[in-house]
Amino acid sequence: MAKWTPKHEAPEPLEGPVVATIIGGTILWFVLFLVQIPFYSWFEDRDLMWWVWTCLAGAGLGLIGIWYVRGREAAIKRSHSAEAAEAAEAADTAEAADGGAAAATDEGK
């Protein structure tokens, strides 16, 4: 059996409002949990309690997700600001070296 190999590289991942998406999903799970609370006995009578607890688990895991993606976003911002600072420092160093060479050329005239 031949081994499958991709014919092209995978595209870059899409970045969007990740934090807002996770917050919205967490709120939705919690609202669904709250909506089911008045019908608790109905779910219990029909052995469908997993519906209620699934919504609560979704809200709880959403809270962990919010914590995770906020930390991820902060790390990405720190990384980008560090890269920008390094680029600015390299540009300043190159500019200083060019300025020194120009001054030495002017003194030689």
Tab-separated table of C-alpha atoms in Angstrom:
chain	number	residue	atom	x	y	z
A	1	MET	CA	0.000	0.000	0.000
A	2	ALA	CA	1.443	3.364	-1.037
A	3	LYS	CA	2.062	5.984	1.593
A	4	TRP	CA	0.014	9.151	1.125
A	5	THR	CA	1.982	12.380	0.823
A	6	PRO	CA	0.445	15.848	0.544
A	7	LYS	CA	0.767	17.579	-2.817
A	8	HIS	CA	0.873	21.071	-1.306
A	9	GLU	CA	1.618	22.673	2.046
A	10	ALA	CA	-1.103	23.379	4.545
A	11	PRO	CA	-2.380	26.969	4.643
A	12	GLU	CA	-1.619	29.290	7.535
A	13	PRO	CA	-4.109	29.016	10.416
A	14	LEU	CA	-6.806	31.672	10.505
A	15	GLU	CA	-6.595	34.108	13.377
A	16	GLY	CA	-9.723	35.852	14.499
A	17	PRO	CA	-11.368	37.145	17.660
A	18	VAL	CA	-10.504	33.999	19.604
A	19	VAL	CA	-11.098	35.429	23.089
A	20	ALA	CA	-14.496	36.836	22.115
A	21	THR	CA	-15.475	33.525	20.517
A	22	ILE	CA	-14.580	31.530	23.627
A	23	ILE	CA	-16.365	34.009	25.901
A	24	GLY	CA	-19.478	33.832	23.708
A	25	GLY	CA	-19.451	30.037	23.739
A	26	THR	CA	-18.990	29.939	27.518
A	27	ILE	CA	-21.909	32.313	28.034
A	28	LEU	CA	-24.046	30.199	25.702
A	29	TRP	CA	-23.287	26.992	27.615
A	30	PHE	CA	-24.067	28.686	30.941
A	31	VAL	CA	-27.345	30.145	29.639
A	32	LEU	CA	-28.354	26.705	28.377
A	33	PHE	CA	-27.615	25.302	31.837
A	34	LEU	CA	-29.749	27.985	33.495
A	35	VAL	CA	-32.619	27.395	31.061
A	36	GLN	CA	-32.665	23.694	31.946
A	37	ILE	CA	-32.695	24.171	35.733
A	38	PRO	CA	-36.496	24.739	35.963
A	39	PHE	CA	-36.979	21.440	34.103
A	40	TYR	CA	-34.619	19.498	36.363
A	41	SER	CA	-37.257	16.957	37.450
A	42	TRP	CA	-38.344	16.423	33.830
A	43	PHE	CA	-34.793	15.537	32.839
A	44	GLU	CA	-34.414	13.364	35.944
A	45	ASP	CA	-37.636	11.427	35.259
A	46	ARG	CA	-36.486	10.597	31.741
A	47	ASP	CA	-32.917	9.740	32.709
A	48	LEU	CA	-31.581	12.703	30.674
A	49	MET	CA	-29.583	14.444	33.397
A	50	TRP	CA	-26.521	14.328	31.196
A	51	TRP	CA	-28.035	17.231	29.201
A	52	VAL	CA	-27.943	19.475	32.265
A	53	TRP	CA	-24.478	18.422	33.365
A	54	THR	CA	-23.091	18.682	29.836
A	55	CYS	CA	-24.088	22.343	29.723
A	56	LEU	CA	-22.517	22.988	33.117
A	57	ALA	CA	-19.345	21.163	32.052
A	58	GLY	CA	-19.259	23.240	28.855
A	59	ALA	CA	-19.458	26.440	30.905
A	60	GLY	CA	-16.717	25.225	33.265
A	61	LEU	CA	-14.420	24.185	30.444
A	62	GLY	CA	-15.166	27.501	28.758
A	63	LEU	CA	-13.799	29.312	31.818
A	64	ILE	CA	-10.584	27.307	31.480
A	65	GLY	CA	-10.584	28.147	27.765
A	66	ILE	CA	-10.932	31.868	28.485
A	67	TRP	CA	-7.969	31.714	30.841
A	68	TYR	CA	-5.930	29.818	28.251
A	69	VAL	CA	-6.653	32.003	25.211
A	70	ARG	CA	-6.134	35.243	27.142
A	71	GLY	CA	-2.685	33.985	28.161
A	72	ARG	CA	-2.011	32.912	24.571
A	73	GLU	CA	-3.013	36.321	23.197
A	74	ALA	CA	-0.798	38.063	25.773
A	75	ALA	CA	2.156	35.829	24.839
A	76	ILE	CA	1.637	36.550	21.135
A	77	LYS	CA	1.542	40.305	21.819
A	78	ARG	CA	4.715	40.072	23.917
A	79	SER	CA	6.404	38.129	21.145
A	80	HIS	CA	5.406	40.660	18.504
A	81	SER	CA	6.508	43.609	20.633
A	82	ALA	CA	9.853	41.904	21.336
A	83	GLU	CA	10.349	41.303	17.606
A	84	ALA	CA	9.503	44.944	16.875
A	85	ALA	CA	11.950	46.115	19.550
A	86	GLU	CA	14.707	43.915	18.104
A	87	ALA	CA	13.992	45.233	14.606
A	88	ALA	CA	14.104	48.836	15.848
A	89	GLU	CA	17.363	48.167	17.690
A	90	ALA	CA	18.888	46.587	14.582
A	91	ALA	CA	17.761	49.579	12.495
A	92	ASP	CA	19.274	51.999	15.032
A	93	THR	CA	22.543	50.056	15.042
A	94	ALA	CA	22.673	50.043	11.236
A	95	GLU	CA	21.867	53.767	11.141
A	96	ALA	CA	24.592	54.518	13.677
A	97	ALA	CA	27.097	52.495	11.673
A	98	ASP	CA	26.115	54.305	8.471
A	99	GLY	CA	26.362	57.670	10.237
A	100	GLY	CA	29.843	56.862	11.531
A	101	ALA	CA	31.017	55.830	8.072
A	102	ALA	CA	29.635	59.045	6.574
A	103	ALA	CA	31.400	61.131	9.234
A	104	ALA	CA	34.702	59.371	8.537
A	105	THR	CA	34.269	60.031	4.804
A	106	ASP	CA	33.598	63.742	5.472
A	107	GLU	CA	36.748	64.028	7.628
A	108	GLY	CA	38.830	62.503	4.852
A	109	LYS	CA	37.837	65.251	2.378
